[in-house]
Amino acid sequence: MTVPRRFGRVEEYLHERVARGPVHGTLIDPDKSPGARAARIARGAVDLGSDVILLGGSTGISREVMAAAATAVKQAVDVPVVIFPEGATSLTPAADAVLFMSLLNSRNLDLVIRTHARAAPAVRTMGLEAIPLGYLVIAPGMRVGEVGQVDVIPRDDVASAAGFALAAELLGMRFVYLEAGSGAPAPVPAAMVAAVRSVLSVPLVVGGGIRTGPEARALLEAGAQVLVTGTITEEEGLGSGFRAILEEVRRGRGR
Ligand code: 1GP
């Protein structure tokens, strides 16, 4: 009898990396950075120690644009290329995996489960690895808070965040993502990260508003295991802010 693999290839890779220390994901919006530009950002980010390239944005990205970016990025780097979806229309087998994420504090059931039910057959047909993830939007939430019709969790309501996160884990989700919103003026508070971390055994992903080395360090010290940044490379490229964040990630790995 063949024992099935516990996780898909990309998820296995992420768990292995998390076990070794902090992980960094570079989020690239293929609408702002199509094809070759996405590939250039990805190559530079991976050279600095980023572990995974996420492709997505909060406004409709067509399957063609997503496929072109995924293909270009895959040619440029040898880390996984994962779709960070905002709907089913941007799914493409050109990527390695998709964050199969439920927006747990949305008022819109489409974003909690209905869109997933509609997209699941296509995900299976495409052979796209689905990584189950509970996604929680924390104030201010920015655009994803609005378009996601989210009851944002207040920044001081750590008990609520911990409750949602633990519920996600108990429901079988294998990652939890605390999101302050892309371009947020400040990241998720470290105290909230620490409170969520203390109840979780699955990896904790934190993103939104991370722009400096000290911010990255505070989140990692609080227990974040995966940091995701997007805006900083869209706005400043691979400049000093991004380098400082990656330096903190590498420091956490002990190299
Ligand atoms: C957004 O968490 C990510 O979903 C990244 O946020 O663009 O603020 O880095 P930023």
PDB file of C-alpha atoms and ligand atoms in Angstrom:
ATOM      1  CA  MET A   1       0.000   0.000   0.000  1.00  0.00           C
ATOM      2  CA  THR A   2       1.302   3.422  -0.871  1.00  0.00           C
ATOM      3  CA  VAL A   3       1.193   5.913   1.951  1.00  0.00           C
ATOM      4  CA  PRO A   4      -0.141   9.181   0.535  1.00  0.00           C
ATOM      5  CA  ARG A   5       1.925  12.320   1.008  1.00  0.00           C
ATOM      6  CA  ARG A   6       0.564  14.337   3.875  1.00  0.00           C
ATOM      7  CA  PHE A   7       0.695  17.633   2.037  1.00  0.00           C
ATOM      8  CA  GLY A   8       1.234  18.830  -1.515  1.00  0.00           C
ATOM      9  CA  ARG A   9       4.719  19.707  -2.716  1.00  0.00           C
ATOM     10  CA  VAL A  10       4.493  23.454  -2.075  1.00  0.00           C
ATOM     11  CA  GLU A  11       2.902  23.044   1.322  1.00  0.00           C
ATOM     12  CA  GLU A  12       5.581  20.523   2.273  1.00  0.00           C
ATOM     13  CA  TYR A  13       8.210  23.067   1.234  1.00  0.00           C
ATOM     14  CA  LEU A  14       6.578  25.785   3.335  1.00  0.00           C
ATOM     15  CA  HIS A  15       6.340  23.570   6.423  1.00  0.00           C
ATOM     16  CA  GLU A  16       9.991  22.577   6.036  1.00  0.00           C
ATOM     17  CA  ARG A  17      11.055  26.213   5.710  1.00  0.00           C
ATOM     18  CA  VAL A  18       8.941  27.294   8.691  1.00  0.00           C
ATOM     19  CA  ALA A  19      10.573  24.569  10.786  1.00  0.00           C
ATOM     20  CA  ARG A  20      13.973  26.139  10.020  1.00  0.00           C
ATOM     21  CA  GLY A  21      13.072  29.748  10.845  1.00  0.00           C
ATOM     22  CA  PRO A  22      11.233  32.766   9.486  1.00  0.00           C
ATOM     23  CA  VAL A  23       9.848  32.593   5.964  1.00  0.00           C
ATOM     24  CA  HIS A  24       9.242  35.515   3.623  1.00  0.00           C
ATOM     25  CA  GLY A  25       6.711  35.786   0.823  1.00  0.00           C
ATOM     26  CA  THR A  26       6.953  38.447  -1.876  1.00  0.00           C
ATOM     27  CA  LEU A  27       3.519  39.472  -3.138  1.00  0.00           C
ATOM     28  CA  ILE A  28       3.501  40.775  -6.691  1.00  0.00           C
ATOM     29  CA  ASP A  29       0.418  42.248  -8.365  1.00  0.00           C
ATOM     30  CA  PRO A  30       0.541  41.126 -12.015  1.00  0.00           C
ATOM     31  CA  ASP A  31      -1.685  44.053 -13.024  1.00  0.00           C
ATOM     32  CA  LYS A  32       0.923  46.505 -11.733  1.00  0.00           C
ATOM     33  CA  SER A  33       3.925  44.322 -12.537  1.00  0.00           C
ATOM     34  CA  PRO A  34       3.123  42.112 -15.498  1.00  0.00           C
ATOM     35  CA  GLY A  35       5.298  39.362 -17.011  1.00  0.00           C
ATOM     36  CA  ALA A  36       8.920  40.440 -17.253  1.00  0.00           C
ATOM     37  CA  ARG A  37       8.657  43.060 -14.486  1.00  0.00           C
ATOM     38  CA  ALA A  38       7.174  40.454 -12.130  1.00  0.00           C
ATOM     39  CA  ALA A  39      10.009  38.112 -13.022  1.00  0.00           C
ATOM     40  CA  ARG A  40      12.605  40.820 -12.326  1.00  0.00           C
ATOM     41  CA  ILE A  41      11.135  41.594  -8.879  1.00  0.00           C
ATOM     42  CA  ALA A  42      10.891  37.889  -8.077  1.00  0.00           C
ATOM     43  CA  ARG A  43      14.491  37.188  -9.038  1.00  0.00           C
ATOM     44  CA  GLY A  44      15.796  40.063  -6.922  1.00  0.00           C
ATOM     45  CA  ALA A  45      13.612  39.105  -3.958  1.00  0.00           C
ATOM     46  CA  VAL A  46      14.689  35.468  -4.039  1.00  0.00           C
ATOM     47  CA  ASP A  47      18.336  36.523  -4.294  1.00  0.00           C
ATOM     48  CA  LEU A  48      17.808  38.423  -1.030  1.00  0.00           C
ATOM     49  CA  GLY A  49      16.292  35.372   0.678  1.00  0.00           C
ATOM     50  CA  SER A  50      12.559  35.493  -0.088  1.00  0.00           C
ATOM     51  CA  ASP A  51      11.129  31.957  -0.005  1.00  0.00           C
ATOM     52  CA  VAL A  52       7.960  32.096  -2.081  1.00  0.00           C
ATOM     53  CA  ILE A  53       6.432  34.350  -4.717  1.00  0.00           C
ATOM     54  CA  LEU A  54       2.764  35.165  -4.301  1.00  0.00           C
ATOM     55  CA  LEU A  55       0.822  36.554  -7.248  1.00  0.00           C
ATOM     56  CA  GLY A  56      -2.324  38.539  -6.589  1.00  0.00           C
ATOM     57  CA  GLY A  57      -4.056  41.831  -6.021  1.00  0.00           C
ATOM     58  CA  SER A  58      -7.402  42.946  -4.702  1.00  0.00           C
ATOM     59  CA  THR A  59      -8.905  43.904  -8.060  1.00  0.00           C
ATOM     60  CA  GLY A  60      -9.863  41.472 -10.808  1.00  0.00           C
ATOM     61  CA  ILE A  61      -6.775  39.987 -12.451  1.00  0.00           C
ATOM     62  CA  SER A  62      -7.541  38.111 -15.638  1.00  0.00           C
ATOM     63  CA  ARG A  63      -6.474  34.511 -16.099  1.00  0.00           C
ATOM     64  CA  GLU A  64      -4.277  35.584 -19.039  1.00  0.00           C
ATOM     65  CA  VAL A  65      -2.400  38.231 -17.024  1.00  0.00           C
ATOM     66  CA  MET A  66      -1.979  35.816 -14.107  1.00  0.00           C
ATOM     67  CA  ALA A  67      -0.784  33.018 -16.385  1.00  0.00           C
ATOM     68  CA  ALA A  68       1.753  35.280 -18.114  1.00  0.00           C
ATOM     69  CA  ALA A  69       3.136  36.454 -14.765  1.00  0.00           C
ATOM     70  CA  ALA A  70       3.254  32.930 -13.319  1.00  0.00           C
ATOM     71  CA  THR A  71       5.040  31.608 -16.399  1.00  0.00           C
ATOM     72  CA  ALA A  72       7.591  34.433 -16.408  1.00  0.00           C
ATOM     73  CA  VAL A  73       8.250  34.162 -12.665  1.00  0.00           C
ATOM     74  CA  LYS A  74       8.622  30.377 -12.803  1.00  0.00           C
ATOM     75  CA  GLN A  75      11.252  30.766 -15.495  1.00  0.00           C
ATOM     76  CA  ALA A  76      13.118  33.325 -13.376  1.00  0.00           C
ATOM     77  CA  VAL A  77      13.206  31.640  -9.950  1.00  0.00           C
ATOM     78  CA  ASP A  78      13.186  28.154  -8.494  1.00  0.00           C
ATOM     79  CA  VAL A  79      10.963  28.877  -5.474  1.00  0.00           C
ATOM     80  CA  PRO A  80       7.224  28.106  -5.577  1.00  0.00           C
ATOM     81  CA  VAL A  81       4.857  30.498  -7.333  1.00  0.00           C
ATOM     82  CA  VAL A  82       1.542  30.661  -5.499  1.00  0.00           C
ATOM     83  CA  ILE A  83      -1.674  32.442  -6.430  1.00  0.00           C
ATOM     84  CA  PHE A  84      -3.040  34.771  -3.746  1.00  0.00           C
ATOM     85  CA  PRO A  85      -6.565  34.850  -5.179  1.00  0.00           C
ATOM     86  CA  GLU A  86      -9.223  37.500  -5.053  1.00  0.00           C
ATOM     87  CA  GLY A  87     -11.683  35.290  -6.884  1.00  0.00           C
ATOM     88  CA  ALA A  88     -11.856  32.262  -9.121  1.00  0.00           C
ATOM     89  CA  THR A  89     -11.180  34.108 -12.375  1.00  0.00           C
ATOM     90  CA  SER A  90      -7.436  34.426 -11.878  1.00  0.00           C
ATOM     91  CA  LEU A  91      -6.749  30.730 -11.308  1.00  0.00           C
ATOM     92  CA  THR A  92      -4.252  29.215 -13.714  1.00  0.00           C
ATOM     93  CA  PRO A  93      -2.343  25.940 -13.870  1.00  0.00           C
ATOM     94  CA  ALA A  94       0.748  27.993 -14.752  1.00  0.00           C
ATOM     95  CA  ALA A  95       1.263  28.538 -10.986  1.00  0.00           C
ATOM     96  CA  ASP A  96       2.381  25.852  -8.549  1.00  0.00           C
ATOM     97  CA  ALA A  97      -0.361  26.313  -5.978  1.00  0.00           C
ATOM     98  CA  VAL A  98      -3.175  28.530  -4.771  1.00  0.00           C
ATOM     99  CA  LEU A  99      -3.830  29.804  -1.269  1.00  0.00           C
ATOM    100  CA  PHE A 100      -7.239  28.220  -0.794  1.00  0.00           C
ATOM    101  CA  MET A 101      -8.217  30.878   1.672  1.00  0.00           C
ATOM    102  CA  SER A 102     -11.422  31.487   3.541  1.00  0.00           C
ATOM    103  CA  LEU A 103     -11.981  35.113   4.562  1.00  0.00           C
ATOM    104  CA  LEU A 104     -13.262  34.139   7.972  1.00  0.00           C
ATOM    105  CA  ASN A 105     -14.491  37.522   9.180  1.00  0.00           C
ATOM    106  CA  SER A 106     -16.304  38.511   5.986  1.00  0.00           C
ATOM    107  CA  ARG A 107     -20.043  39.101   6.073  1.00  0.00           C
ATOM    108  CA  ASN A 108     -20.174  37.772   2.527  1.00  0.00           C
ATOM    109  CA  LEU A 109     -20.503  33.995   2.490  1.00  0.00           C
ATOM    110  CA  ASP A 110     -19.138  33.950  -1.065  1.00  0.00           C
ATOM    111  CA  LEU A 111     -15.732  34.812   0.388  1.00  0.00           C
ATOM    112  CA  VAL A 112     -16.042  32.379   3.266  1.00  0.00           C
ATOM    113  CA  ILE A 113     -17.040  29.275   1.298  1.00  0.00           C
ATOM    114  CA  ARG A 114     -19.356  29.765  -1.725  1.00  0.00           C
ATOM    115  CA  THR A 115     -16.730  30.908  -4.211  1.00  0.00           C
ATOM    116  CA  HIS A 116     -14.581  27.997  -3.073  1.00  0.00           C
ATOM    117  CA  ALA A 117     -17.390  25.570  -3.792  1.00  0.00           C
ATOM    118  CA  ARG A 118     -17.705  26.996  -7.305  1.00  0.00           C
ATOM    119  CA  ALA A 119     -13.934  27.025  -7.898  1.00  0.00           C
ATOM    120  CA  ALA A 120     -13.024  23.668  -6.343  1.00  0.00           C
ATOM    121  CA  PRO A 121     -13.749  21.543  -9.443  1.00  0.00           C
ATOM    122  CA  ALA A 122     -11.565  23.832 -11.590  1.00  0.00           C
ATOM    123  CA  VAL A 123      -8.757  23.724  -9.013  1.00  0.00           C
ATOM    124  CA  ARG A 124      -8.872  19.927  -9.139  1.00  0.00           C
ATOM    125  CA  THR A 125      -9.037  19.810 -12.943  1.00  0.00           C
ATOM    126  CA  MET A 126      -6.094  22.199 -13.255  1.00  0.00           C
ATOM    127  CA  GLY A 127      -4.047  20.063 -10.894  1.00  0.00           C
ATOM    128  CA  LEU A 128      -3.363  23.185  -8.858  1.00  0.00           C
ATOM    129  CA  GLU A 129      -2.226  22.444  -5.315  1.00  0.00           C
ATOM    130  CA  ALA A 130      -4.643  24.027  -2.826  1.00  0.00           C
ATOM    131  CA  ILE A 131      -3.174  25.279   0.442  1.00  0.00           C
ATOM    132  CA  PRO A 132      -5.957  25.601   3.038  1.00  0.00           C
ATOM    133  CA  LEU A 133      -5.663  28.867   4.928  1.00  0.00           C
ATOM    134  CA  GLY A 134      -7.791  30.881   7.323  1.00  0.00           C
ATOM    135  CA  TYR A 135      -7.582  34.560   6.394  1.00  0.00           C
ATOM    136  CA  LEU A 136      -8.410  37.216   8.987  1.00  0.00           C
ATOM    137  CA  VAL A 137      -8.536  40.910   8.268  1.00  0.00           C
ATOM    138  CA  ILE A 138      -7.474  43.164  11.105  1.00  0.00           C
ATOM    139  CA  ALA A 139      -8.132  46.933  11.230  1.00  0.00           C
ATOM    140  CA  PRO A 140      -7.667  49.043   9.209  1.00  0.00           C
ATOM    141  CA  GLY A 141      -8.157  46.336   6.567  1.00  0.00           C
ATOM    142  CA  MET A 142      -7.700  48.753   3.660  1.00  0.00           C
ATOM    143  CA  ARG A 143      -9.142  47.696   0.318  1.00  0.00           C
ATOM    144  CA  VAL A 144      -9.524  44.010   1.149  1.00  0.00           C
ATOM    145  CA  GLY A 145     -11.535  45.052   4.202  1.00  0.00           C
ATOM    146  CA  GLU A 146     -13.920  46.991   1.947  1.00  0.00           C
ATOM    147  CA  VAL A 147     -14.249  44.694  -1.035  1.00  0.00           C
ATOM    148  CA  GLY A 148     -14.241  41.696   1.276  1.00  0.00           C
ATOM    149  CA  GLN A 149     -17.168  43.144   3.284  1.00  0.00           C
ATOM    150  CA  VAL A 150     -15.219  42.377   6.402  1.00  0.00           C
ATOM    151  CA  ASP A 151     -16.139  42.970  10.023  1.00  0.00           C
ATOM    152  CA  VAL A 152     -12.547  43.955  10.726  1.00  0.00           C
ATOM    153  CA  ILE A 153     -11.122  42.820  14.033  1.00  0.00           C
ATOM    154  CA  PRO A 154     -10.162  45.899  16.091  1.00  0.00           C
ATOM    155  CA  ARG A 155      -6.422  46.193  16.667  1.00  0.00           C
ATOM    156  CA  ASP A 156      -6.792  45.749  20.427  1.00  0.00           C
ATOM    157  CA  ASP A 157      -9.205  42.808  20.246  1.00  0.00           C
ATOM    158  CA  VAL A 158      -6.611  40.100  20.585  1.00  0.00           C
ATOM    159  CA  ALA A 159      -9.108  37.640  22.084  1.00  0.00           C
ATOM    160  CA  SER A 160     -11.249  37.807  18.960  1.00  0.00           C
ATOM    161  CA  ALA A 161      -8.248  37.289  16.691  1.00  0.00           C
ATOM    162  CA  ALA A 162      -7.093  34.330  18.790  1.00  0.00           C
ATOM    163  CA  GLY A 163     -10.588  32.819  18.756  1.00  0.00           C
ATOM    164  CA  PHE A 164     -10.923  33.063  14.972  1.00  0.00           C
ATOM    165  CA  ALA A 165      -7.404  31.726  14.458  1.00  0.00           C
ATOM    166  CA  LEU A 166      -7.910  28.744  16.726  1.00  0.00           C
ATOM    167  CA  ALA A 167     -11.271  28.012  15.117  1.00  0.00           C
ATOM    168  CA  ALA A 168      -9.512  27.983  11.734  1.00  0.00           C
ATOM    169  CA  GLU A 169      -6.996  25.463  13.020  1.00  0.00           C
ATOM    170  CA  LEU A 170      -9.695  23.300  14.577  1.00  0.00           C
ATOM    171  CA  LEU A 171     -11.568  23.360  11.268  1.00  0.00           C
ATOM    172  CA  GLY A 172      -8.472  21.860   9.659  1.00  0.00           C
ATOM    173  CA  MET A 173      -6.945  24.916   7.984  1.00  0.00           C
ATOM    174  CA  ARG A 174      -3.184  24.481   7.873  1.00  0.00           C
ATOM    175  CA  PHE A 175      -2.129  28.146   7.881  1.00  0.00           C
ATOM    176  CA  VAL A 176      -3.596  31.258   9.505  1.00  0.00           C
ATOM    177  CA  TYR A 177      -2.985  34.681   7.944  1.00  0.00           C
ATOM    178  CA  LEU A 178      -3.394  37.936   9.874  1.00  0.00           C
ATOM    179  CA  GLU A 179      -3.848  40.725   7.320  1.00  0.00           C
ATOM    180  CA  ALA A 180      -3.801  44.439   8.138  1.00  0.00           C
ATOM    181  CA  GLY A 181      -4.543  45.226   4.480  1.00  0.00           C
ATOM    182  CA  SER A 182      -2.168  45.975   1.655  1.00  0.00           C
ATOM    183  CA  GLY A 183      -0.659  49.431   2.148  1.00  0.00           C
ATOM    184  CA  ALA A 184      -1.843  49.665   5.774  1.00  0.00           C
ATOM    185  CA  PRO A 185      -0.161  52.497   7.681  1.00  0.00           C
ATOM    186  CA  ALA A 186       1.048  50.004  10.301  1.00  0.00           C
ATOM    187  CA  PRO A 187       1.262  46.212  10.440  1.00  0.00           C
ATOM    188  CA  VAL A 188      -0.854  43.959  12.667  1.00  0.00           C
ATOM    189  CA  PRO A 189       0.095  44.811  16.294  1.00  0.00           C
ATOM    190  CA  ALA A 190       2.821  42.596  17.747  1.00  0.00           C
ATOM    191  CA  ALA A 191       0.671  41.959  20.831  1.00  0.00           C
ATOM    192  CA  MET A 192      -2.047  40.465  18.642  1.00  0.00           C
ATOM    193  CA  VAL A 193       0.504  38.326  16.787  1.00  0.00           C
ATOM    194  CA  ALA A 194       1.819  37.036  20.120  1.00  0.00           C
ATOM    195  CA  ALA A 195      -1.679  36.237  21.407  1.00  0.00           C
ATOM    196  CA  VAL A 196      -2.605  34.364  18.227  1.00  0.00           C
ATOM    197  CA  ARG A 197       0.701  32.523  18.140  1.00  0.00           C
ATOM    198  CA  SER A 198       0.221  31.329  21.702  1.00  0.00           C
ATOM    199  CA  VAL A 199      -2.927  29.378  20.777  1.00  0.00           C
ATOM    200  CA  LEU A 200      -1.904  28.074  17.346  1.00  0.00           C
ATOM    201  CA  SER A 201       0.139  25.113  16.271  1.00  0.00           C
ATOM    202  CA  VAL A 202      -0.195  25.728  12.517  1.00  0.00           C
ATOM    203  CA  PRO A 203       2.081  28.360  10.919  1.00  0.00           C
ATOM    204  CA  LEU A 204       1.103  31.989  11.380  1.00  0.00           C
ATOM    205  CA  VAL A 205       1.396  34.302   8.378  1.00  0.00           C
ATOM    206  CA  VAL A 206       1.365  38.077   8.892  1.00  0.00           C
ATOM    207  CA  GLY A 207       1.082  40.719   6.193  1.00  0.00           C
ATOM    208  CA  GLY A 208      -0.038  44.235   5.398  1.00  0.00           C
ATOM    209  CA  GLY A 209       1.881  47.432   6.088  1.00  0.00           C
ATOM    210  CA  ILE A 210       5.317  45.923   6.763  1.00  0.00           C
ATOM    211  CA  ARG A 211       7.827  48.486   5.489  1.00  0.00           C
ATOM    212  CA  THR A 212      10.835  48.502   7.808  1.00  0.00           C
ATOM    213  CA  GLY A 213      13.330  46.167   9.407  1.00  0.00           C
ATOM    214  CA  PRO A 214      12.219  47.016  12.967  1.00  0.00           C
ATOM    215  CA  GLU A 215       8.580  46.274  12.061  1.00  0.00           C
ATOM    216  CA  ALA A 216       9.605  42.911  10.630  1.00  0.00           C
ATOM    217  CA  ARG A 217      11.721  42.141  13.673  1.00  0.00           C
ATOM    218  CA  ALA A 218       8.898  42.996  16.116  1.00  0.00           C
ATOM    219  CA  LEU A 219       6.490  40.696  14.255  1.00  0.00           C
ATOM    220  CA  LEU A 220       9.002  37.848  14.118  1.00  0.00           C
ATOM    221  CA  GLU A 221       9.820  38.242  17.804  1.00  0.00           C
ATOM    222  CA  ALA A 222       6.080  38.145  18.553  1.00  0.00           C
ATOM    223  CA  GLY A 223       5.831  34.795  16.780  1.00  0.00           C
ATOM    224  CA  ALA A 224       5.013  35.455  13.139  1.00  0.00           C
ATOM    225  CA  GLN A 225       6.451  32.598  11.072  1.00  0.00           C
ATOM    226  CA  VAL A 226       5.769  33.891   7.574  1.00  0.00           C
ATOM    227  CA  LEU A 227       5.932  37.583   6.642  1.00  0.00           C
ATOM    228  CA  VAL A 228       4.341  38.777   3.410  1.00  0.00           C
ATOM    229  CA  THR A 229       5.243  42.090   1.820  1.00  0.00           C
ATOM    230  CA  GLY A 230       3.900  43.551  -1.376  1.00  0.00           C
ATOM    231  CA  THR A 231       3.615  47.322  -1.542  1.00  0.00           C
ATOM    232  CA  ILE A 232       7.231  47.976  -0.644  1.00  0.00           C
ATOM    233  CA  THR A 233       8.581  46.274  -3.761  1.00  0.00           C
ATOM    234  CA  GLU A 234       5.843  47.734  -5.978  1.00  0.00           C
ATOM    235  CA  GLU A 235       6.711  51.243  -4.763  1.00  0.00           C
ATOM    236  CA  GLU A 236      10.416  51.137  -3.964  1.00  0.00           C
ATOM    237  CA  GLY A 237      11.656  48.052  -5.769  1.00  0.00           C
ATOM    238  CA  LEU A 238      14.338  46.062  -3.984  1.00  0.00           C
ATOM    239  CA  GLY A 239      15.583  49.087  -2.048  1.00  0.00           C
ATOM    240  CA  SER A 240      16.761  49.606   1.503  1.00  0.00           C
ATOM    241  CA  GLY A 241      13.375  48.956   3.153  1.00  0.00           C
ATOM    242  CA  PHE A 242      12.932  45.588   1.486  1.00  0.00           C
ATOM    243  CA  ARG A 243      16.554  44.658   2.153  1.00  0.00           C
ATOM    244  CA  ALA A 244      16.174  45.533   5.838  1.00  0.00           C
ATOM    245  CA  ILE A 245      13.086  43.303   6.119  1.00  0.00           C
ATOM    246  CA  LEU A 246      14.894  40.409   4.468  1.00  0.00           C
ATOM    247  CA  GLU A 247      17.876  40.978   6.716  1.00  0.00           C
ATOM    248  CA  GLU A 248      15.628  40.466   9.754  1.00  0.00           C
ATOM    249  CA  VAL A 249      14.189  37.313   8.213  1.00  0.00           C
ATOM    250  CA  ARG A 250      17.691  35.957   7.544  1.00  0.00           C
ATOM    251  CA  ARG A 251      18.812  36.945  11.032  1.00  0.00           C
ATOM    252  CA  GLY A 252      15.920  34.931  12.464  1.00  0.00           C
ATOM    253  CA  ARG A 253      17.193  31.918  10.520  1.00  0.00           C
ATOM    254  CA  GLY A 254      20.606  32.371  12.060  1.00  0.00           C
ATOM    255  CA  ARG A 255      22.361  33.352   8.854  1.00  0.00           C
TER     256      ARG A 255
HETATM  257  C1  1GP B   1      -1.379  42.153   1.288  1.00  0.00           C
HETATM  258  O1  1GP B   1      -0.356  41.297   3.225  1.00  0.00           O
HETATM  259  C2  1GP B   1      -0.124  41.664   1.910  1.00  0.00           C
HETATM  260  O2  1GP B   1      -2.281  41.130   1.165  1.00  0.00           O
HETATM  261  C3  1GP B   1       0.985  42.638   1.724  1.00  0.00           C
HETATM  262  O3  1GP B   1       0.704  43.923   2.227  1.00  0.00           O
HETATM  263  O4  1GP B   1       1.223  45.444   0.335  1.00  0.00           O
HETATM  264  O5  1GP B   1       1.169  46.318   2.669  1.00  0.00           O
HETATM  265  O6  1GP B   1       3.017  44.837   1.925  1.00  0.00           O
HETATM  266  P1  1GP B   1       1.575  45.201   1.762  1.00  0.00           P
END
